[in-house]
Amino acid sequence: MDLRSLRYFVAVAEERHFGRAAARLRMTQPPLSRAIKQLETELGANLLDRSPSGVALTPAGTALYDEARSLLSAADQARARVAAVAGPGALTVGTLADAGETIAIRLAGAFRRRHPGVRISVREADLTDPTTGLRSGRADVALTRIPFDDAGIRTHVLRADPVGVVLRADDPLAGRAEVTREELADRAWFRFPEGTDPRWQAFWSGGPGGPVVRTVHECLQAVLWNGSVGLAPLVHPPPEGIAMVPLADCPPSRLVVAWREDSTPPLVRSFAELAVRIAEAGPSATRGLAANP
């Protein structure tokens, strides 16, 4: 049970209607309905009585509503107290594996020159959380990849990278110029844990289930030890023993800078603006980008 689920539930409880709650939360209704059903499953209780005209709280829902309001209020107060202690000069950047590594190197230098006194914390998330902690408040801004459930999150595409299949180097397909999904239909694909964002899973999955993985390192080990296959952006040369072959007719993986719609302080805006300008400038010198716009 996380804060996002509780915020969703409170919105539905107060609006007494999924459609109105979805509009209030700036999201579509299907993911909101799924989130509430998942919350009910997790708690083992029906929270809402649903009807064509709207919803009503069950006794369990009424009890949760009171607790949820208290928890959300306490979380907001805690966030405010931490922000007050940290002052305006702190920023937590979420990253996903090596997402945006080349951009991040130049971005770090430009950001330090623009904001020399700011304390930066970097939070590297595993593959189960493509938002890298934005929803939970553990990150203020992120360099990550879409697609994922972006309700309440703004993204700006920095770069589109081709996607390839990760194979063992001795695989018969490893030397190909490209492969198709049909050629991999009978392979065991590595997969993500239950509860991982469904849009994220749909993009990176491709066949029957193989080993469950949470990190890039676990993906590579699944390939090396089990001969599993999976997908990855074609950005860096593969390590020894691994081959990466372009996947035909696969949409690119889009690197983005992301932040919460309800929290865009000046440092987040500055970070996002610099990330966009650096991506647009390419690998050329970036010292001039540190100047205030």
GROMACS .gro file of N, CA, C and O in nm, residues 106-157:
model
  208
  106ARG      N    1   2.745   1.529  -1.914
  106ARG     CA    2   2.749   1.670  -1.952
  106ARG      C    3   2.651   1.752  -1.869
  106ARG      O    4   2.680   1.867  -1.833
  107LEU      N    5   2.537   1.693  -1.836
  107LEU     CA    6   2.437   1.763  -1.758
  107LEU      C    7   2.489   1.795  -1.618
  107LEU      O    8   2.465   1.904  -1.565
  108ALA      N    9   2.561   1.700  -1.559
  108ALA     CA   10   2.615   1.722  -1.424
  108ALA      C   11   2.707   1.843  -1.422
  108ALA      O   12   2.699   1.928  -1.332
  109GLY      N   13   2.795   1.853  -1.521
  109GLY     CA   14   2.886   1.967  -1.525
  109GLY      C   15   2.814   2.098  -1.545
  109GLY      O   16   2.843   2.198  -1.476
  110ALA      N   17   2.719   2.101  -1.637
  110ALA     CA   18   2.645   2.224  -1.663
  110ALA      C   19   2.561   2.265  -1.542
  110ALA      O   20   2.553   2.384  -1.507
  111PHE      N   21   2.500   2.167  -1.475
  111PHE     CA   22   2.416   2.198  -1.359
  111PHE      C   23   2.501   2.251  -1.243
  111PHE      O   24   2.462   2.345  -1.174
  112ARG      N   25   2.618   2.191  -1.221
  112ARG     CA   26   2.705   2.237  -1.112
  112ARG      C   27   2.750   2.381  -1.137
  112ARG      O   28   2.760   2.460  -1.043
  113ARG      N   29   2.778   2.413  -1.264
  113ARG     CA   30   2.821   2.549  -1.293
  113ARG      C   31   2.708   2.650  -1.273
  113ARG      O   32   2.730   2.762  -1.230
  114ARG      N   33   2.586   2.609  -1.302
  114ARG     CA   34   2.472   2.699  -1.284
  114ARG      C   35   2.431   2.709  -1.138
  114ARG      O   36   2.390   2.816  -1.091
  115HIS      N   37   2.440   2.596  -1.064
  115HIS     CA   38   2.396   2.592  -0.923
  115HIS      C   39   2.509   2.532  -0.837
  115HIS      O   40   2.497   2.419  -0.788
  116PRO      N   41   2.617   2.605  -0.817
  116PRO     CA   42   2.734   2.547  -0.750
  116PRO      C   43   2.710   2.504  -0.606
  116PRO      O   44   2.781   2.418  -0.554
  117GLY      N   45   2.610   2.561  -0.536
  117GLY     CA   46   2.589   2.526  -0.397
  117GLY      C   47   2.487   2.417  -0.372
  117GLY      O   48   2.463   2.378  -0.258
  118VAL      N   49   2.425   2.366  -0.477
  118VAL     CA   50   2.316   2.269  -0.461
  118VAL      C   51   2.372   2.131  -0.429
  118VAL      O   52   2.468   2.084  -0.491
  119ARG      N   53   2.311   2.065  -0.332
  119ARG     CA   54   2.347   1.928  -0.296
  119ARG      C   55   2.265   1.831  -0.381
  119ARG      O   56   2.141   1.835  -0.378
  120ILE      N   57   2.332   1.744  -0.453
  120ILE     CA   58   2.265   1.649  -0.543
  120ILE      C   59   2.275   1.509  -0.485
  120ILE      O   60   2.384   1.463  -0.449
  121SER      N   61   2.163   1.442  -0.476
  121SER     CA   62   2.161   1.299  -0.442
  121SER      C   63   2.111   1.224  -0.565
  121SER      O   64   2.016   1.268  -0.631
  122VAL      N   65   2.175   1.114  -0.596
  122VAL     CA   66   2.136   1.032  -0.711
  122VAL      C   67   2.078   0.901  -0.661
  122VAL      O   68   2.141   0.832  -0.580
  123ARG      N   69   1.959   0.869  -0.708
  123ARG     CA   70   1.892   0.745  -0.669
  123ARG      C   71   1.876   0.657  -0.793
  123ARG      O   72   1.799   0.690  -0.884
  124GLU      N   73   1.948   0.546  -0.797
  124GLU     CA   74   1.937   0.455  -0.910
  124GLU      C   75   1.832   0.349  -0.878
  124GLU      O   76   1.845   0.273  -0.781
  125ALA      N   77   1.726   0.346  -0.957
  125ALA     CA   78   1.616   0.251  -0.936
  125ALA      C   79   1.643   0.124  -1.014
  125ALA      O   80   1.722   0.121  -1.109
  126ASP      N   81   1.574   0.017  -0.976
  126ASP     CA   82   1.584  -0.105  -1.054
  126ASP      C   83   1.477  -0.103  -1.163
  126ASP      O   84   1.399  -0.009  -1.175
  127LEU      N   85   1.471  -0.209  -1.243
  127LEU     CA   86   1.386  -0.211  -1.361
  127LEU      C   87   1.238  -0.225  -1.328
  127LEU      O   88   1.154  -0.214  -1.417
  128THR      N   89   1.204  -0.246  -1.202
  128THR     CA   90   1.063  -0.256  -1.165
  128THR      C   91   0.998  -0.120  -1.148
  128THR      O   92   0.876  -0.110  -1.138
  129ASP      N   93   1.078  -0.014  -1.142
  129ASP     CA   94   1.024   0.121  -1.119
  129ASP      C   95   1.076   0.218  -1.224
  129ASP      O   96   1.173   0.291  -1.198
  130PRO      N   97   1.015   0.222  -1.342
  130PRO     CA   98   1.064   0.314  -1.445
  130PRO      C   99   1.046   0.461  -1.409
  130PRO      O  100   1.109   0.547  -1.470
  131THR      N  101   0.964   0.494  -1.306
  131THR     CA  102   0.952   0.633  -1.263
  131THR      C  103   1.067   0.671  -1.170
  131THR      O  104   1.080   0.788  -1.134
  132THR      N  105   1.148   0.576  -1.129
  132THR     CA  106   1.268   0.594  -1.046
  132THR      C  107   1.240   0.661  -0.912
  132THR      O  108   1.329   0.722  -0.854
  133GLY      N  109   1.118   0.649  -0.863
  133GLY     CA  110   1.085   0.706  -0.733
  133GLY      C  111   1.011   0.838  -0.739
  133GLY      O  112   0.986   0.899  -0.634
  134LEU      N  113   0.972   0.884  -0.858
  134LEU     CA  114   0.898   1.010  -0.867
  134LEU      C  115   0.764   1.001  -0.793
  134LEU      O  116   0.727   1.093  -0.720
  135ARG      N  117   0.691   0.893  -0.813
  135ARG     CA  118   0.558   0.883  -0.752
  135ARG      C  119   0.565   0.879  -0.600
  135ARG      O  120   0.481   0.936  -0.532
  136SER      N  121   0.664   0.811  -0.547
  136SER     CA  122   0.675   0.795  -0.403
  136SER      C  123   0.740   0.916  -0.336
  136SER      O  124   0.749   0.921  -0.214
  137GLY      N  125   0.787   1.011  -0.416
  137GLY     CA  126   0.854   1.127  -0.360
  137GLY      C  127   1.000   1.105  -0.328
  137GLY      O  128   1.065   1.192  -0.270
  138ARG      N  129   1.056   0.991  -0.367
  138ARG     CA  130   1.196   0.963  -0.338
  138ARG      C  131   1.289   1.028  -0.441
  138ARG      O  132   1.411   1.028  -0.423
  139ALA      N  133   1.234   1.078  -0.550
  139ALA     CA  134   1.312   1.152  -0.650
  139ALA      C  135   1.235   1.277  -0.689
  139ALA      O  136   1.113   1.278  -0.693
  140ASP      N  137   1.309   1.385  -0.714
  140ASP     CA  138   1.248   1.511  -0.757
  140ASP      C  139   1.237   1.521  -0.908
  140ASP      O  140   1.143   1.580  -0.961
  141VAL      N  141   1.334   1.464  -0.977
  141VAL     CA  142   1.339   1.469  -1.122
  141VAL      C  143   1.412   1.342  -1.167
  141VAL      O  144   1.486   1.283  -1.088
  142ALA      N  145   1.388   1.298  -1.289
  142ALA     CA  146   1.444   1.169  -1.330
  142ALA      C  147   1.494   1.171  -1.474
  142ALA      O  148   1.439   1.242  -1.559
  143LEU      N  149   1.596   1.092  -1.499
  143LEU     CA  150   1.638   1.055  -1.633
  143LEU      C  151   1.602   0.908  -1.649
  143LEU      O  152   1.660   0.822  -1.583
  144THR      N  153   1.505   0.879  -1.733
  144THR     CA  154   1.454   0.743  -1.744
  144THR      C  155   1.404   0.718  -1.885
  144THR      O  156   1.434   0.795  -1.976
  145ARG      N  157   1.331   0.610  -1.902
  145ARG     CA  158   1.281   0.574  -2.035
  145ARG      C  159   1.131   0.547  -2.030
  145ARG      O  160   1.080   0.496  -1.931
  146ILE      N  161   1.062   0.585  -2.136
  146ILE     CA  162   0.920   0.554  -2.150
  146ILE      C  163   0.908   0.436  -2.246
  146ILE      O  164   1.003   0.404  -2.318
  147PRO      N  165   0.792   0.365  -2.245
  147PRO     CA  166   0.663   0.404  -2.187
  147PRO      C  167   0.642   0.348  -2.047
  147PRO      O  168   0.691   0.241  -2.014
  148PHE      N  169   0.569   0.425  -1.965
  148PHE     CA  170   0.518   0.378  -1.837
  148PHE      C  171   0.392   0.458  -1.807
  148PHE      O  172   0.358   0.551  -1.880
  149ASP      N  173   0.322   0.421  -1.702
  149ASP     CA  174   0.202   0.494  -1.662
  149ASP      C  175   0.246   0.634  -1.619
  149ASP      O  176   0.306   0.652  -1.513
  150ASP      N  177   0.217   0.735  -1.702
  150ASP     CA  178   0.267   0.869  -1.675
  150ASP      C  179   0.161   0.961  -1.614
  150ASP      O  180   0.174   1.083  -1.620
  151ALA      N  181   0.057   0.904  -1.555
  151ALA     CA  182  -0.045   0.986  -1.489
  151ALA      C  183   0.021   1.070  -1.379
  151ALA      O  184   0.088   1.018  -1.290
  152GLY      N  185   0.004   1.202  -1.387
  152GLY     CA  186   0.061   1.292  -1.290
  152GLY      C  187   0.208   1.321  -1.310
  152GLY      O  188   0.270   1.389  -1.228
  153ILE      N  189   0.266   1.271  -1.419
  153ILE     CA  190   0.409   1.290  -1.446
  153ILE      C  191   0.426   1.353  -1.584
  153ILE      O  192   0.364   1.309  -1.680
  154ARG      N  193   0.508   1.454  -1.591
  154ARG     CA  194   0.540   1.517  -1.719
  154ARG      C  195   0.673   1.462  -1.770
  154ARG      O  196   0.766   1.438  -1.691
  155THR      N  197   0.682   1.442  -1.901
  155THR     CA  198   0.805   1.392  -1.961
  155THR      C  199   0.840   1.475  -2.083
  155THR      O  200   0.753   1.530  -2.150
  156HIS      N  201   0.968   1.483  -2.110
  156HIS     CA  202   1.016   1.546  -2.233
  156HIS      C  203   1.120   1.453  -2.294
  156HIS      O  204   1.218   1.416  -2.229
  157VAL      N  205   1.098   1.415  -2.419
  157VAL     CA  206   1.188   1.320  -2.486
  157VAL      C  207   1.321   1.388  -2.517
  157VAL      O  208   1.324   1.496  -2.578
   0.00000   0.00000   0.00000
